[in-house]
């Protein structure tokens, strides 16, 4: 039977064997939610990079560029880290370069060793579930967290994925069991459960209440962002 596991922060990825695994990157607030939304609204591809400097070079090559640090847009870039910014008609068919504090860093950590890398969010939860059911590989959900620390929202997404797949995968490790139990406690009121979480407070201080509610909606889009080379594309 295939295994499903959870890496609670990219700083712990070296403790997980991912060479026979599909890695699902989860950065619910807000990078992977932006990626899913972008593809749902017609973006052609997204190049995730670790540094602002790499993103700037791609911008100079003609890419539309999105750069976020500490939940704020970096000066000089076109897009911020709000999914609503990815709903613009001007992005249809465009290639985007993106760097974020946690999400794109997690992708760059996973891509060298994983069989495949996908971007997951509550917004495309069922699409990810259906895709994984067709695959022969183990799964590791890599929670982007916050600067190496664990966060609740990404862990809840991991638990939601496990909840939907537990008949298909063996749930062996404590991090996966913890994620599943956390989600089962929270699933009827995700916003309420997250009310006092650190990243919710961080975003609320920036006045981004609508982003929080949006990113916790389930199954809005039937898209599966997958890394092909250095680019994410919609499968």
PDB file of C-alpha atoms in Angstrom:
ATOM      1  CA  UNK A   1       0.000   0.000   0.000  1.00  0.00           C
ATOM      2  CA  UNK A   2       1.197   3.504  -0.778  1.00  0.00           C
ATOM      3  CA  UNK A   3       2.233   5.770   2.106  1.00  0.00           C
ATOM      4  CA  UNK A   4       1.195   9.342   2.795  1.00  0.00           C
ATOM      5  CA  UNK A   5       3.264  11.489   5.129  1.00  0.00           C
ATOM      6  CA  UNK A   6       3.503  15.131   6.195  1.00  0.00           C
ATOM      7  CA  UNK A   7       6.600  17.291   6.489  1.00  0.00           C
ATOM      8  CA  UNK A   8       5.537  20.098   8.807  1.00  0.00           C
ATOM      9  CA  UNK A   9       8.139  22.606   7.611  1.00  0.00           C
ATOM     10  CA  UNK A  10      10.705  22.677   4.787  1.00  0.00           C
ATOM     11  CA  UNK A  11      13.467  22.761   7.379  1.00  0.00           C
ATOM     12  CA  UNK A  12      12.566  19.141   8.211  1.00  0.00           C
ATOM     13  CA  UNK A  13      12.484  17.899   4.622  1.00  0.00           C
ATOM     14  CA  UNK A  14      15.909  16.273   4.923  1.00  0.00           C
ATOM     15  CA  UNK A  15      14.341  13.809   7.380  1.00  0.00           C
ATOM     16  CA  UNK A  16      11.910  12.537   4.734  1.00  0.00           C
ATOM     17  CA  UNK A  17      12.674  10.233   1.838  1.00  0.00           C
ATOM     18  CA  UNK A  18      10.986  11.747  -1.214  1.00  0.00           C
ATOM     19  CA  UNK A  19      12.749  10.001  -4.097  1.00  0.00           C
ATOM     20  CA  UNK A  20       9.695   7.750  -4.644  1.00  0.00           C
ATOM     21  CA  UNK A  21       7.163  10.392  -3.664  1.00  0.00           C
ATOM     22  CA  UNK A  22       4.908  13.003  -5.151  1.00  0.00           C
ATOM     23  CA  UNK A  23       5.399  16.111  -3.023  1.00  0.00           C
ATOM     24  CA  UNK A  24       2.398  18.378  -2.537  1.00  0.00           C
ATOM     25  CA  UNK A  25       3.442  21.909  -1.590  1.00  0.00           C
ATOM     26  CA  UNK A  26       0.941  23.637   0.698  1.00  0.00           C
ATOM     27  CA  UNK A  27       1.214  27.359   1.389  1.00  0.00           C
ATOM     28  CA  UNK A  28      -2.427  28.146   2.026  1.00  0.00           C
ATOM     29  CA  UNK A  29      -1.873  31.792   3.088  1.00  0.00           C
ATOM     30  CA  UNK A  30      -1.150  32.468   0.252  1.00  0.00           C
ATOM     31  CA  UNK A  31       1.299  31.259  -2.393  1.00  0.00           C
ATOM     32  CA  UNK A  32      -0.238  27.961  -3.495  1.00  0.00           C
ATOM     33  CA  UNK A  33      -3.704  29.509  -3.326  1.00  0.00           C
ATOM     34  CA  UNK A  34      -2.413  32.193  -5.718  1.00  0.00           C
ATOM     35  CA  UNK A  35      -0.974  29.553  -8.047  1.00  0.00           C
ATOM     36  CA  UNK A  36      -4.213  27.581  -8.172  1.00  0.00           C
ATOM     37  CA  UNK A  37      -6.236  30.743  -8.754  1.00  0.00           C
ATOM     38  CA  UNK A  38      -3.890  31.920 -11.478  1.00  0.00           C
ATOM     39  CA  UNK A  39      -4.237  28.718 -13.464  1.00  0.00           C
ATOM     40  CA  UNK A  40      -8.000  28.715 -12.972  1.00  0.00           C
ATOM     41  CA  UNK A  41      -8.098  32.201 -14.521  1.00  0.00           C
ATOM     42  CA  UNK A  42      -5.908  31.355 -17.506  1.00  0.00           C
ATOM     43  CA  UNK A  43      -2.268  31.900 -16.527  1.00  0.00           C
ATOM     44  CA  UNK A  44      -0.057  29.823 -18.826  1.00  0.00           C
ATOM     45  CA  UNK A  45       2.792  29.011 -16.431  1.00  0.00           C
ATOM     46  CA  UNK A  46       4.471  30.098 -13.201  1.00  0.00           C
ATOM     47  CA  UNK A  47       8.199  29.915 -12.532  1.00  0.00           C
ATOM     48  CA  UNK A  48       8.748  29.664  -8.766  1.00  0.00           C
ATOM     49  CA  UNK A  49      12.141  30.948  -7.610  1.00  0.00           C
ATOM     50  CA  UNK A  50      13.717  31.219  -4.199  1.00  0.00           C
ATOM     51  CA  UNK A  51      15.130  34.739  -4.262  1.00  0.00           C
ATOM     52  CA  UNK A  52      13.965  38.228  -5.137  1.00  0.00           C
ATOM     53  CA  UNK A  53      17.076  38.614  -7.306  1.00  0.00           C
ATOM     54  CA  UNK A  54      16.136  35.606  -9.450  1.00  0.00           C
ATOM     55  CA  UNK A  55      12.633  36.965  -9.838  1.00  0.00           C
ATOM     56  CA  UNK A  56      13.974  40.364 -10.856  1.00  0.00           C
ATOM     57  CA  UNK A  57      16.120  38.786 -13.590  1.00  0.00           C
ATOM     58  CA  UNK A  58      13.079  37.013 -15.011  1.00  0.00           C
ATOM     59  CA  UNK A  59      11.136  40.265 -14.864  1.00  0.00           C
ATOM     60  CA  UNK A  60      13.883  41.913 -16.890  1.00  0.00           C
ATOM     61  CA  UNK A  61      13.481  39.115 -19.455  1.00  0.00           C
ATOM     62  CA  UNK A  62       9.837  40.045 -19.894  1.00  0.00           C
ATOM     63  CA  UNK A  63       8.002  37.896 -17.364  1.00  0.00           C
ATOM     64  CA  UNK A  64       5.243  39.381 -15.250  1.00  0.00           C
ATOM     65  CA  UNK A  65       6.741  39.161 -11.785  1.00  0.00           C
ATOM     66  CA  UNK A  66       5.275  38.554  -8.336  1.00  0.00           C
ATOM     67  CA  UNK A  67       7.416  39.029  -5.241  1.00  0.00           C
ATOM     68  CA  UNK A  68       6.364  38.820  -1.597  1.00  0.00           C
ATOM     69  CA  UNK A  69       8.314  39.022   1.617  1.00  0.00           C
ATOM     70  CA  UNK A  70       6.801  39.070   5.101  1.00  0.00           C
ATOM     71  CA  UNK A  71       3.290  38.999   3.553  1.00  0.00           C
ATOM     72  CA  UNK A  72       3.905  42.275   1.652  1.00  0.00           C
ATOM     73  CA  UNK A  73       4.610  42.994  -2.023  1.00  0.00           C
ATOM     74  CA  UNK A  74       8.214  43.798  -2.784  1.00  0.00           C
ATOM     75  CA  UNK A  75       8.602  47.221  -4.394  1.00  0.00           C
ATOM     76  CA  UNK A  76       9.150  47.177  -8.144  1.00  0.00           C
ATOM     77  CA  UNK A  77       7.125  44.058  -8.951  1.00  0.00           C
ATOM     78  CA  UNK A  78       3.766  43.825 -10.701  1.00  0.00           C
ATOM     79  CA  UNK A  79       1.957  41.328  -8.489  1.00  0.00           C
ATOM     80  CA  UNK A  80       1.591  40.788  -4.767  1.00  0.00           C
ATOM     81  CA  UNK A  81       0.655  37.581  -2.925  1.00  0.00           C
ATOM     82  CA  UNK A  82      -3.122  37.993  -2.978  1.00  0.00           C
ATOM     83  CA  UNK A  83      -5.107  35.455  -5.017  1.00  0.00           C
ATOM     84  CA  UNK A  84      -7.387  38.269  -6.130  1.00  0.00           C
ATOM     85  CA  UNK A  85      -4.453  39.760  -8.041  1.00  0.00           C
ATOM     86  CA  UNK A  86      -4.434  36.612 -10.194  1.00  0.00           C
ATOM     87  CA  UNK A  87      -8.001  37.065 -11.416  1.00  0.00           C
ATOM     88  CA  UNK A  88      -7.085  39.754 -13.946  1.00  0.00           C
ATOM     89  CA  UNK A  89      -7.800  39.228 -17.640  1.00  0.00           C
ATOM     90  CA  UNK A  90      -4.391  40.707 -18.460  1.00  0.00           C
ATOM     91  CA  UNK A  91      -2.763  37.541 -17.063  1.00  0.00           C
ATOM     92  CA  UNK A  92      -4.535  35.147 -19.438  1.00  0.00           C
ATOM     93  CA  UNK A  93      -1.893  33.241 -21.415  1.00  0.00           C
ATOM     94  CA  UNK A  94       0.963  34.920 -19.554  1.00  0.00           C
ATOM     95  CA  UNK A  95       4.053  33.448 -17.907  1.00  0.00           C
ATOM     96  CA  UNK A  96       4.647  34.628 -14.357  1.00  0.00           C
ATOM     97  CA  UNK A  97       7.797  34.601 -12.257  1.00  0.00           C
ATOM     98  CA  UNK A  98       7.062  34.265  -8.535  1.00  0.00           C
ATOM     99  CA  UNK A  99       8.988  34.393  -5.294  1.00  0.00           C
ATOM    100  CA  UNK A 100       7.430  34.212  -1.836  1.00  0.00           C
ATOM    101  CA  UNK A 101       8.673  33.945   1.722  1.00  0.00           C
ATOM    102  CA  UNK A 102       7.757  30.290   2.186  1.00  0.00           C
ATOM    103  CA  UNK A 103       5.921  28.682  -0.736  1.00  0.00           C
ATOM    104  CA  UNK A 104       8.390  29.040  -3.580  1.00  0.00           C
ATOM    105  CA  UNK A 105      11.238  28.247  -1.188  1.00  0.00           C
ATOM    106  CA  UNK A 106       9.496  24.955  -0.413  1.00  0.00           C
ATOM    107  CA  UNK A 107       9.191  24.127  -4.101  1.00  0.00           C
ATOM    108  CA  UNK A 108      12.883  24.712  -4.695  1.00  0.00           C
ATOM    109  CA  UNK A 109      13.699  22.467  -1.720  1.00  0.00           C
ATOM    110  CA  UNK A 110      11.580  19.586  -3.045  1.00  0.00           C
ATOM    111  CA  UNK A 111      12.123  19.643  -6.786  1.00  0.00           C
ATOM    112  CA  UNK A 112      15.593  18.081  -6.918  1.00  0.00           C
ATOM    113  CA  UNK A 113      14.525  14.782  -5.370  1.00  0.00           C
ATOM    114  CA  UNK A 114      10.753  14.339  -5.683  1.00  0.00           C
ATOM    115  CA  UNK A 115       9.182  12.252  -8.428  1.00  0.00           C
ATOM    116  CA  UNK A 116       6.708  15.078  -9.032  1.00  0.00           C
ATOM    117  CA  UNK A 117       5.915  18.383  -7.329  1.00  0.00           C
ATOM    118  CA  UNK A 118       2.346  19.721  -7.188  1.00  0.00           C
ATOM    119  CA  UNK A 119       0.842  22.880  -5.712  1.00  0.00           C
ATOM    120  CA  UNK A 120      -2.054  22.152  -3.381  1.00  0.00           C
ATOM    121  CA  UNK A 121      -4.639  24.327  -1.674  1.00  0.00           C
ATOM    122  CA  UNK A 122      -8.118  23.943  -0.270  1.00  0.00           C
ATOM    123  CA  UNK A 123      -9.229  25.593  -3.525  1.00  0.00           C
ATOM    124  CA  UNK A 124      -8.194  22.528  -5.567  1.00  0.00           C
ATOM    125  CA  UNK A 125      -8.300  19.835  -2.878  1.00  0.00           C
ATOM    126  CA  UNK A 126     -10.538  17.402  -4.738  1.00  0.00           C
ATOM    127  CA  UNK A 127      -8.597  17.816  -7.983  1.00  0.00           C
ATOM    128  CA  UNK A 128      -5.391  16.857  -6.143  1.00  0.00           C
ATOM    129  CA  UNK A 129      -7.143  13.906  -4.487  1.00  0.00           C
ATOM    130  CA  UNK A 130      -8.428  12.574  -7.803  1.00  0.00           C
ATOM    131  CA  UNK A 131      -5.020  12.910  -9.428  1.00  0.00           C
ATOM    132  CA  UNK A 132      -3.200  11.132  -6.614  1.00  0.00           C
ATOM    133  CA  UNK A 133      -5.616   8.212  -6.797  1.00  0.00           C
ATOM    134  CA  UNK A 134      -4.294   7.527 -10.307  1.00  0.00           C
ATOM    135  CA  UNK A 135      -0.633   7.546  -9.256  1.00  0.00           C
ATOM    136  CA  UNK A 136       1.541   4.648  -8.033  1.00  0.00           C
ATOM    137  CA  UNK A 137       3.813   6.755  -5.820  1.00  0.00           C
ATOM    138  CA  UNK A 138       3.954   7.606  -2.144  1.00  0.00           C
ATOM    139  CA  UNK A 139       2.901  11.136  -1.154  1.00  0.00           C
ATOM    140  CA  UNK A 140       4.543  13.700   1.105  1.00  0.00           C
ATOM    141  CA  UNK A 141       2.686  16.898   1.896  1.00  0.00           C
ATOM    142  CA  UNK A 142       5.273  19.624   2.415  1.00  0.00           C
ATOM    143  CA  UNK A 143       3.815  22.386   4.573  1.00  0.00           C
ATOM    144  CA  UNK A 144       5.511  25.676   3.748  1.00  0.00           C
ATOM    145  CA  UNK A 145       5.034  26.975   7.282  1.00  0.00           C
ATOM    146  CA  UNK A 146       6.498  30.353   8.229  1.00  0.00           C
ATOM    147  CA  UNK A 147      10.253  30.871   8.071  1.00  0.00           C
ATOM    148  CA  UNK A 148      10.999  27.327   9.174  1.00  0.00           C
ATOM    149  CA  UNK A 149       8.254  27.190  11.797  1.00  0.00           C
ATOM    150  CA  UNK A 150       5.128  25.059  11.739  1.00  0.00           C
ATOM    151  CA  UNK A 151       1.803  26.737  11.016  1.00  0.00           C
ATOM    152  CA  UNK A 152      -1.756  25.539  11.474  1.00  0.00           C
ATOM    153  CA  UNK A 153      -3.309  26.322   8.089  1.00  0.00           C
ATOM    154  CA  UNK A 154      -0.863  24.267   6.009  1.00  0.00           C
ATOM    155  CA  UNK A 155      -1.106  21.420   8.527  1.00  0.00           C
ATOM    156  CA  UNK A 156      -4.902  21.532   8.239  1.00  0.00           C
ATOM    157  CA  UNK A 157      -4.635  21.204   4.463  1.00  0.00           C
ATOM    158  CA  UNK A 158      -2.375  18.181   4.923  1.00  0.00           C
ATOM    159  CA  UNK A 159      -4.982  16.673   7.226  1.00  0.00           C
ATOM    160  CA  UNK A 160      -7.769  17.351   4.740  1.00  0.00           C
ATOM    161  CA  UNK A 161      -5.816  15.582   2.016  1.00  0.00           C
ATOM    162  CA  UNK A 162      -5.153  12.593   4.272  1.00  0.00           C
ATOM    163  CA  UNK A 163      -8.814  12.506   5.327  1.00  0.00           C
ATOM    164  CA  UNK A 164      -9.811  12.154   1.678  1.00  0.00           C
ATOM    165  CA  UNK A 165      -7.125   9.560   0.887  1.00  0.00           C
ATOM    166  CA  UNK A 166      -6.853   7.429   4.013  1.00  0.00           C
ATOM    167  CA  UNK A 167      -8.551   4.464   2.322  1.00  0.00           C
ATOM    168  CA  UNK A 168      -5.968   4.633  -0.466  1.00  0.00           C
ATOM    169  CA  UNK A 169      -2.787   5.301   1.526  1.00  0.00           C
ATOM    170  CA  UNK A 170      -1.171   4.023   4.706  1.00  0.00           C
ATOM    171  CA  UNK A 171      -0.914   6.783   7.320  1.00  0.00           C
ATOM    172  CA  UNK A 172       2.140   5.743   9.304  1.00  0.00           C
ATOM    173  CA  UNK A 173       3.969   8.692  10.832  1.00  0.00           C
ATOM    174  CA  UNK A 174       2.916  10.882  13.736  1.00  0.00           C
ATOM    175  CA  UNK A 175       3.037  14.108  11.721  1.00  0.00           C
ATOM    176  CA  UNK A 176       0.438  12.671   9.334  1.00  0.00           C
ATOM    177  CA  UNK A 177      -1.736  11.345  12.172  1.00  0.00           C
ATOM    178  CA  UNK A 178      -1.529  14.703  13.946  1.00  0.00           C
ATOM    179  CA  UNK A 179      -2.495  16.558  10.762  1.00  0.00           C
ATOM    180  CA  UNK A 180      -5.471  14.277  10.197  1.00  0.00           C
ATOM    181  CA  UNK A 181      -6.746  14.653  13.766  1.00  0.00           C
ATOM    182  CA  UNK A 182      -6.270  18.413  13.673  1.00  0.00           C
ATOM    183  CA  UNK A 183      -8.327  18.653  10.483  1.00  0.00           C
ATOM    184  CA  UNK A 184     -11.062  16.405  11.860  1.00  0.00           C
ATOM    185  CA  UNK A 185     -11.394  18.766  14.824  1.00  0.00           C
ATOM    186  CA  UNK A 186     -11.407  21.883  12.655  1.00  0.00           C
ATOM    187  CA  UNK A 187     -13.199  20.897   9.445  1.00  0.00           C
ATOM    188  CA  UNK A 188     -16.639  22.276  10.340  1.00  0.00           C
ATOM    189  CA  UNK A 189     -15.288  25.775  11.064  1.00  0.00           C
ATOM    190  CA  UNK A 190     -11.837  26.343   9.594  1.00  0.00           C
ATOM    191  CA  UNK A 191     -11.972  30.114   9.995  1.00  0.00           C
ATOM    192  CA  UNK A 192     -12.996  29.861  13.639  1.00  0.00           C
ATOM    193  CA  UNK A 193     -10.365  27.223  14.358  1.00  0.00           C
ATOM    194  CA  UNK A 194      -7.670  29.431  12.848  1.00  0.00           C
ATOM    195  CA  UNK A 195      -8.875  32.639  14.500  1.00  0.00           C
ATOM    196  CA  UNK A 196      -5.913  32.999  16.853  1.00  0.00           C
ATOM    197  CA  UNK A 197      -3.250  31.475  14.626  1.00  0.00           C
ATOM    198  CA  UNK A 198      -0.076  33.458  14.069  1.00  0.00           C
ATOM    199  CA  UNK A 199      -0.415  33.925  10.315  1.00  0.00           C
ATOM    200  CA  UNK A 200      -4.066  34.945  10.590  1.00  0.00           C
ATOM    201  CA  UNK A 201      -2.985  37.696  12.993  1.00  0.00           C
ATOM    202  CA  UNK A 202      -0.172  38.663  10.640  1.00  0.00           C
ATOM    203  CA  UNK A 203      -2.543  38.986   7.684  1.00  0.00           C
ATOM    204  CA  UNK A 204      -5.290  40.704   9.648  1.00  0.00           C
ATOM    205  CA  UNK A 205      -2.808  43.373  10.680  1.00  0.00           C
ATOM    206  CA  UNK A 206      -2.397  44.047   6.950  1.00  0.00           C
ATOM    207  CA  UNK A 207      -6.160  44.211   6.400  1.00  0.00           C
ATOM    208  CA  UNK A 208      -6.315  41.081   4.241  1.00  0.00           C
ATOM    209  CA  UNK A 209      -9.476  39.558   5.700  1.00  0.00           C
ATOM    210  CA  UNK A 210     -11.005  38.630   2.343  1.00  0.00           C
ATOM    211  CA  UNK A 211      -7.897  36.645   1.355  1.00  0.00           C
ATOM    212  CA  UNK A 212      -8.219  34.510   4.479  1.00  0.00           C
ATOM    213  CA  UNK A 213     -11.843  33.572   3.821  1.00  0.00           C
ATOM    214  CA  UNK A 214     -11.166  32.941   0.145  1.00  0.00           C
ATOM    215  CA  UNK A 215      -8.180  30.647   0.722  1.00  0.00           C
ATOM    216  CA  UNK A 216     -10.169  28.403   3.079  1.00  0.00           C
ATOM    217  CA  UNK A 217     -12.860  27.592   0.501  1.00  0.00           C
ATOM    218  CA  UNK A 218     -12.811  24.015  -0.752  1.00  0.00           C
ATOM    219  CA  UNK A 219     -12.909  22.766  -4.322  1.00  0.00           C
ATOM    220  CA  UNK A 220     -13.504  25.957  -6.246  1.00  0.00           C
ATOM    221  CA  UNK A 221     -11.253  24.878  -9.114  1.00  0.00           C
ATOM    222  CA  UNK A 222     -10.458  21.710 -11.015  1.00  0.00           C
ATOM    223  CA  UNK A 223      -6.797  22.489 -11.641  1.00  0.00           C
ATOM    224  CA  UNK A 224      -3.615  20.599 -10.755  1.00  0.00           C
ATOM    225  CA  UNK A 225      -0.456  22.750 -10.916  1.00  0.00           C
ATOM    226  CA  UNK A 226       2.525  20.482 -11.579  1.00  0.00           C
ATOM    227  CA  UNK A 227       6.198  21.326 -11.959  1.00  0.00           C
ATOM    228  CA  UNK A 228       7.602  20.627 -15.425  1.00  0.00           C
ATOM    229  CA  UNK A 229      11.266  21.483 -15.408  1.00  0.00           C
ATOM    230  CA  UNK A 230      11.365  24.880 -13.733  1.00  0.00           C
ATOM    231  CA  UNK A 231       7.799  25.848 -14.579  1.00  0.00           C
ATOM    232  CA  UNK A 232       4.489  25.086 -12.956  1.00  0.00           C
ATOM    233  CA  UNK A 233       1.792  24.320 -15.490  1.00  0.00           C
ATOM    234  CA  UNK A 234      -1.795  23.174 -15.181  1.00  0.00           C
ATOM    235  CA  UNK A 235      -1.907  19.429 -15.743  1.00  0.00           C
TER     236      UNK A 235
END
